Coordinates of C-alpha atoms in Angstrom, one line a residue:
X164 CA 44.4 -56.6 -101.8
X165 CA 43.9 -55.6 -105.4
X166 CA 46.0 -52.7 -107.2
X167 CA 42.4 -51.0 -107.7
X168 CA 41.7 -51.5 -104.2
X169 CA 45.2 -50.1 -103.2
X170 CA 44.7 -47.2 -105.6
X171 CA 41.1 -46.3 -104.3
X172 CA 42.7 -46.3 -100.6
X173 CA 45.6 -43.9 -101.8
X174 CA 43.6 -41.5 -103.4
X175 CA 41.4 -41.6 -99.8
X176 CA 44.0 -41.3 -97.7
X177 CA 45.4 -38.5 -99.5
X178 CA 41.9 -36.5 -99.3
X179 CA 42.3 -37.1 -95.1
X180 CA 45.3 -35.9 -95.3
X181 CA 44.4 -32.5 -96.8
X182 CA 41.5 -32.3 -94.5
X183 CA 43.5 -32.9 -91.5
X184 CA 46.1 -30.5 -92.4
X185 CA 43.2 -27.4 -93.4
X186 CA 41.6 -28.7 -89.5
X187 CA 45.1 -28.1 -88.2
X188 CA 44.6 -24.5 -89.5
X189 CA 41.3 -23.9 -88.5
X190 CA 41.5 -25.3 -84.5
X191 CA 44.4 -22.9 -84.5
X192 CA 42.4 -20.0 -85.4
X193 CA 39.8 -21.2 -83.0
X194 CA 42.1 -21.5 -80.0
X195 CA 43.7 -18.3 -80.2
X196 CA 40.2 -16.4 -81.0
X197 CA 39.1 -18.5 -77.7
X198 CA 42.6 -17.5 -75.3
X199 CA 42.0 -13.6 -76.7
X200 CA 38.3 -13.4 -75.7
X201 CA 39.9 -14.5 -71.8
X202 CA 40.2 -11.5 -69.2
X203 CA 42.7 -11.5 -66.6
X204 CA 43.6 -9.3 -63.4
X205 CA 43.2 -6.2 -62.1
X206 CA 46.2 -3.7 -62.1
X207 CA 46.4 0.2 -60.9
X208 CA 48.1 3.2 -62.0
X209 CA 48.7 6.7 -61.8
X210 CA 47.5 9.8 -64.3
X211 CA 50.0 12.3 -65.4
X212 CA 49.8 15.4 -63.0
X213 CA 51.2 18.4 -65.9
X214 CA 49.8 21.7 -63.9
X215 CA 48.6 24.5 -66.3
X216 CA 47.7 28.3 -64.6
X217 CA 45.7 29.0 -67.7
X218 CA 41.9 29.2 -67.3
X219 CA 38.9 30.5 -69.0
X220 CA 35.0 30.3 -67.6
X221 CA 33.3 31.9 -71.0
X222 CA 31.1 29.8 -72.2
X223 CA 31.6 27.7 -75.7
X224 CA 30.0 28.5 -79.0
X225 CA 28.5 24.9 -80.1
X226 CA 28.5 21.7 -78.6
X227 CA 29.5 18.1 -79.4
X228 CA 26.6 16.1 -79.4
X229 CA 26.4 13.8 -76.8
X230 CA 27.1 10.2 -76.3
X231 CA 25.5 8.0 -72.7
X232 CA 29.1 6.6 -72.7
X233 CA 32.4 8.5 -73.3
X234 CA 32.6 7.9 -77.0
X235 CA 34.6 10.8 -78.7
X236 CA 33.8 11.6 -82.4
X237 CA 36.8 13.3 -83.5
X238 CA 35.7 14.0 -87.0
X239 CA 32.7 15.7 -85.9
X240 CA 35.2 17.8 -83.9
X241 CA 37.0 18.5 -86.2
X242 CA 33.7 19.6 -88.6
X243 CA 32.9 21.6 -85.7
X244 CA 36.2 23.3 -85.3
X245 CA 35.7 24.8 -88.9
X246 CA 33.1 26.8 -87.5
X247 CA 35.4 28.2 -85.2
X248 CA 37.7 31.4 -85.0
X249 CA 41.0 31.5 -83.8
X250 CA 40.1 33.0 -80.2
X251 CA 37.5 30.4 -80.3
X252 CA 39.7 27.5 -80.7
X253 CA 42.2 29.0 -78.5
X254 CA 39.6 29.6 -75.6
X255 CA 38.3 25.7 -75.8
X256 CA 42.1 24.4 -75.4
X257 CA 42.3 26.6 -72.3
X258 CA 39.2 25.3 -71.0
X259 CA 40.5 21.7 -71.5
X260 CA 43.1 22.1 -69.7
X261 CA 41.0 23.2 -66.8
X262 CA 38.9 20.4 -66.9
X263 CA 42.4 18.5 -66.7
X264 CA 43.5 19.7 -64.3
X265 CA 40.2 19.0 -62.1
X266 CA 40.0 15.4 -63.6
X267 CA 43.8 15.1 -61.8
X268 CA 42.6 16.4 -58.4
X269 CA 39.7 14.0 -58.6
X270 CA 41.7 11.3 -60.0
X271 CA 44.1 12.1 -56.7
X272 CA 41.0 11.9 -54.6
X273 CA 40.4 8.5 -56.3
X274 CA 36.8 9.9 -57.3
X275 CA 38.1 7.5 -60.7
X276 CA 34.0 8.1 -62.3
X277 CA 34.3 11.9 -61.8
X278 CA 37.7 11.8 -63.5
X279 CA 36.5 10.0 -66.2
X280 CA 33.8 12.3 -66.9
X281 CA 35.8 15.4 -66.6
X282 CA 38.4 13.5 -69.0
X283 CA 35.8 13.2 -71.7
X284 CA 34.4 16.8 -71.2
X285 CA 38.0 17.4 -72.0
X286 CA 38.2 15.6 -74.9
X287 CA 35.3 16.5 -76.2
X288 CA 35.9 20.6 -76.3
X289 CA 40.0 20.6 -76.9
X290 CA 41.0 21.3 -80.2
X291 CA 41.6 18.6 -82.2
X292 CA 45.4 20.1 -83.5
X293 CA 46.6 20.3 -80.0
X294 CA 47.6 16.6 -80.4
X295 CA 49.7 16.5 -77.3
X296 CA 47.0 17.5 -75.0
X297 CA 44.6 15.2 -76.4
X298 CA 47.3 12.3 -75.8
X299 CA 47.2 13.3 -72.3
X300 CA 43.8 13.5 -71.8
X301 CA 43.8 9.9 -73.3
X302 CA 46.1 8.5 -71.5
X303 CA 44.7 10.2 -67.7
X304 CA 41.2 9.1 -68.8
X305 CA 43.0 5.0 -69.2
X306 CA 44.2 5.6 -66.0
X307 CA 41.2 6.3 -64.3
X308 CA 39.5 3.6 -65.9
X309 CA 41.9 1.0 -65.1
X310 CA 40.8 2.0 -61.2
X311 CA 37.1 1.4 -62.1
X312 CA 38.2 -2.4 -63.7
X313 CA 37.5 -1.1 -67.4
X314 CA 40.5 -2.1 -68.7
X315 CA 39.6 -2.8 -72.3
X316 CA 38.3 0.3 -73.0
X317 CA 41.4 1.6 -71.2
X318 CA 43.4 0.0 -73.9
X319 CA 41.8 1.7 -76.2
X320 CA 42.2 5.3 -74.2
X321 CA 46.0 3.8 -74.9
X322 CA 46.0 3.3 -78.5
X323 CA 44.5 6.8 -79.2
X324 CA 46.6 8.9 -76.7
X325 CA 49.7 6.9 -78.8
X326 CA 47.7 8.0 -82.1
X327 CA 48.4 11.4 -81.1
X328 CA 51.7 10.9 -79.6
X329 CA 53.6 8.0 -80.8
X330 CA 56.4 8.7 -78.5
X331 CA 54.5 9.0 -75.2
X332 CA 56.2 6.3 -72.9
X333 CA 53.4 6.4 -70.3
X334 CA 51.0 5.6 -72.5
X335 CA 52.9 2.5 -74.3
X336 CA 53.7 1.6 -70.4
X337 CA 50.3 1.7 -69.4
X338 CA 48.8 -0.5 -72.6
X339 CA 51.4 -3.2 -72.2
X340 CA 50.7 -4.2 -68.8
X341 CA 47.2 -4.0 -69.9
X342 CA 48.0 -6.5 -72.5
X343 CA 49.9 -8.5 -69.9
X344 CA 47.5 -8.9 -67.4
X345 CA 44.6 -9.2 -70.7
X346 CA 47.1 -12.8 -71.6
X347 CA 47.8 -10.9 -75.1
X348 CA 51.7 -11.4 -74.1
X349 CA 53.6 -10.8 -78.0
X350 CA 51.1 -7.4 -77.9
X351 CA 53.0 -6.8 -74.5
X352 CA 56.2 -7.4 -75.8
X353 CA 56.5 -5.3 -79.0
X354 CA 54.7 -1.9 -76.8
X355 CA 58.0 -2.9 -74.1
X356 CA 60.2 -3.2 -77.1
X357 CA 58.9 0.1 -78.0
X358 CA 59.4 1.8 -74.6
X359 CA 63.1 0.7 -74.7
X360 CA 63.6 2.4 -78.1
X361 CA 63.0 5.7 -76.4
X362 CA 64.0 5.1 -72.6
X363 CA 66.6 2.1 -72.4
X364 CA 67.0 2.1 -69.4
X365 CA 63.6 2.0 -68.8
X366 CA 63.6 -1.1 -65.7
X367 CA 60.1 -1.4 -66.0
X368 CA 60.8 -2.3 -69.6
X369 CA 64.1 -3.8 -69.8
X370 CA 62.4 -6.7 -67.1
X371 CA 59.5 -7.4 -68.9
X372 CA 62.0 -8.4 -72.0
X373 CA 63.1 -10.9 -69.6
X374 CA 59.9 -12.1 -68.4
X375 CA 57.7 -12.4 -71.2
X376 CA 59.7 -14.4 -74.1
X377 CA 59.4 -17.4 -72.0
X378 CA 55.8 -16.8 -70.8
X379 CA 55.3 -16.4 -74.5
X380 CA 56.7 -20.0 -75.3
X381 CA 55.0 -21.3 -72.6
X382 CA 52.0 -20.1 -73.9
X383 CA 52.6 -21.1 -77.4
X384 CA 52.9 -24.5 -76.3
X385 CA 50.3 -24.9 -74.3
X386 CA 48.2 -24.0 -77.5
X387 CA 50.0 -26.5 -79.9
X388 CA 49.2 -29.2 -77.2
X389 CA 45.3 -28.0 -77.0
X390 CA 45.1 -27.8 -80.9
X391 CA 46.6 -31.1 -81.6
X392 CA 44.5 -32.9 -78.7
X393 CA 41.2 -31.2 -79.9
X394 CA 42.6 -32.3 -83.7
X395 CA 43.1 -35.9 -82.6
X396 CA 39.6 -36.3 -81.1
X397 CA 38.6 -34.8 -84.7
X398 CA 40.9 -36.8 -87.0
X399 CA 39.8 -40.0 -85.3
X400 CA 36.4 -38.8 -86.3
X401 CA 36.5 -39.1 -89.3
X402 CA 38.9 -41.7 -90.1
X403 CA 36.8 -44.3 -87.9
X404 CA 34.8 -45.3 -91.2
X405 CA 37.6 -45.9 -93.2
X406 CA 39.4 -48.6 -90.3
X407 CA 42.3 -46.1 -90.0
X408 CA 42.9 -43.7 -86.5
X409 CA 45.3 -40.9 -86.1
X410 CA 48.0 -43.4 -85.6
X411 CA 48.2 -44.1 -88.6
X412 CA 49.4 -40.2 -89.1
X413 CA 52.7 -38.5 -88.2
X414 CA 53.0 -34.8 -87.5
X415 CA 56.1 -33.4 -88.4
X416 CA 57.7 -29.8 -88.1
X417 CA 59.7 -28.1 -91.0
X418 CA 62.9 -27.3 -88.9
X419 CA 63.5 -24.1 -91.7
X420 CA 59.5 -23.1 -92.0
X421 CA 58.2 -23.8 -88.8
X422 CA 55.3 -25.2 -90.9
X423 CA 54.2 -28.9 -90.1
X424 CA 52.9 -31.7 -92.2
X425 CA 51.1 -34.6 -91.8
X426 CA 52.5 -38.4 -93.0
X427 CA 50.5 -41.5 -93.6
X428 CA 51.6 -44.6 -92.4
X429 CA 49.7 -47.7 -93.2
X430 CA 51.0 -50.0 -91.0
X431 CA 50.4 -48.6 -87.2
X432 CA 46.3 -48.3 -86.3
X433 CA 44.1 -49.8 -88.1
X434 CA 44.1 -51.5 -91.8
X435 CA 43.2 -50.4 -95.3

């Protein structure tokens, strides 16, 4: 075989190489997109039951415009809320906490689409400053929907109750087994890790630690086995033409980076 020849062949080679390595990259993003668009099983829970004697029946000055699901537009809330004196304001928290306290009877009565509802209304009329409310209301209104197998909107009920309230432990409870149960297991994790930070002795929390490193290696795994068989099928591809296979390829880890690289040998496969 003739140095030109050889030199043609390295400079190919080298170009498979870099493919292989930038289609290593992509089927990774395209497994884990595929794993995250999975749903999993159902789970229950309970809302928080805070009484409150305070009650109003006036009625409101302006509305919220409304939404055929339970969307809430905070800054139009809070546009509204200029418009507002302080006895209004005042008199639309205590009406919230009303309707709370009806959505927790019904939620009790496990009417969970009544407590929704009543949840939103809430939402939709409290005062925007009266951040811990609204992190209640959130995180009732998750609860409800977890009963009525909407779960990822529940997870969302989760992520803006903690908006309001970064150190509500019910809520972070509630999203991570939500993220559990949804296979998003390092999500799951770090809300756990969270809970412990505030509540060490959390057992809920302190097991999950246990459980889910493992579950997440398992998991991680099972993805590098899935990428690297969908990557052979792929590298052998497009090496077909040129007489070579994946053989003639060696995937190796960086034991300090984690990274991996791909080396060509010449002589195992097919010839140049």
């Amino acid at each position: 075989m003739s140095d030109k020849l050889d030199h043609s062949n390295e400079e190919t080679v080298s170009e498979i190489t870099q493919d292989l390595e930038n289609q290593l990259k992509n089927q990774c993003r395209v497994i884990e997109a595929d794993n995250e668009n999975e749903s999993r099983s159902e789970s229950n829970d309970e809302a928080d039951f805070d009484s409150d004697d305070q009650s109003s029946e006036d009625e409101e000055p302006g509305e919220i415009s409304g939404h055929d699901d339970d969307f809430i537009d905070e800054d139009q809330l809070k546009e509204l809320e200029k418009t507002l004196n302080d006895e209004e304001i005042e008199r639309r928290k205590e009406q919230a906490l009303e309707l709370k306290k009806r959505g927790n009877q019904e939620y009790k009565e496990q009417k969970y689409f009544d407590s929704v509802s009543t949840y939103t209304e809430a939402l939709r009329i409290c005062p925007t400053k009266y951040t811990t409310e609204r992190s209640i209301f959130y995180a009732n209104r998750a609860a409800s929907k977890i009963n009525i197998d909407r779960k990822k909107s529940a997870i969302d009920d989760c992520t803006k109750s903690i908006a309001f309230n970064d150190r509500y432990v019910r809520a972070y409870l509630r999203r991570a087994k939500l993220y559990e149960e949804d296979d998003k297991l390092e999500e799951s994790l770090e809300d756990y890790k969270k809970v412990l930070e505030m509540d060490p002795v959390c057992v809920e929390a302190l097991s999950a630690s246990q459980r889910l490193p493992p579950k997440i290696t398992e998991k991680n795994e099972k993805l590098k086995e899935e990428m690297l068989g969908k990557l052979k099928d792929l590298g052998n591809l497009i090496l077909r033409p040129f007489g070579l296979s994946t053989d003639n390829f060696k995937l190796e880890q960086n034991a300090e980076t984690g990274g991996y690289s791909i080396n060509f040998n010449q002589n195992k496969g097919g010839s140049v």
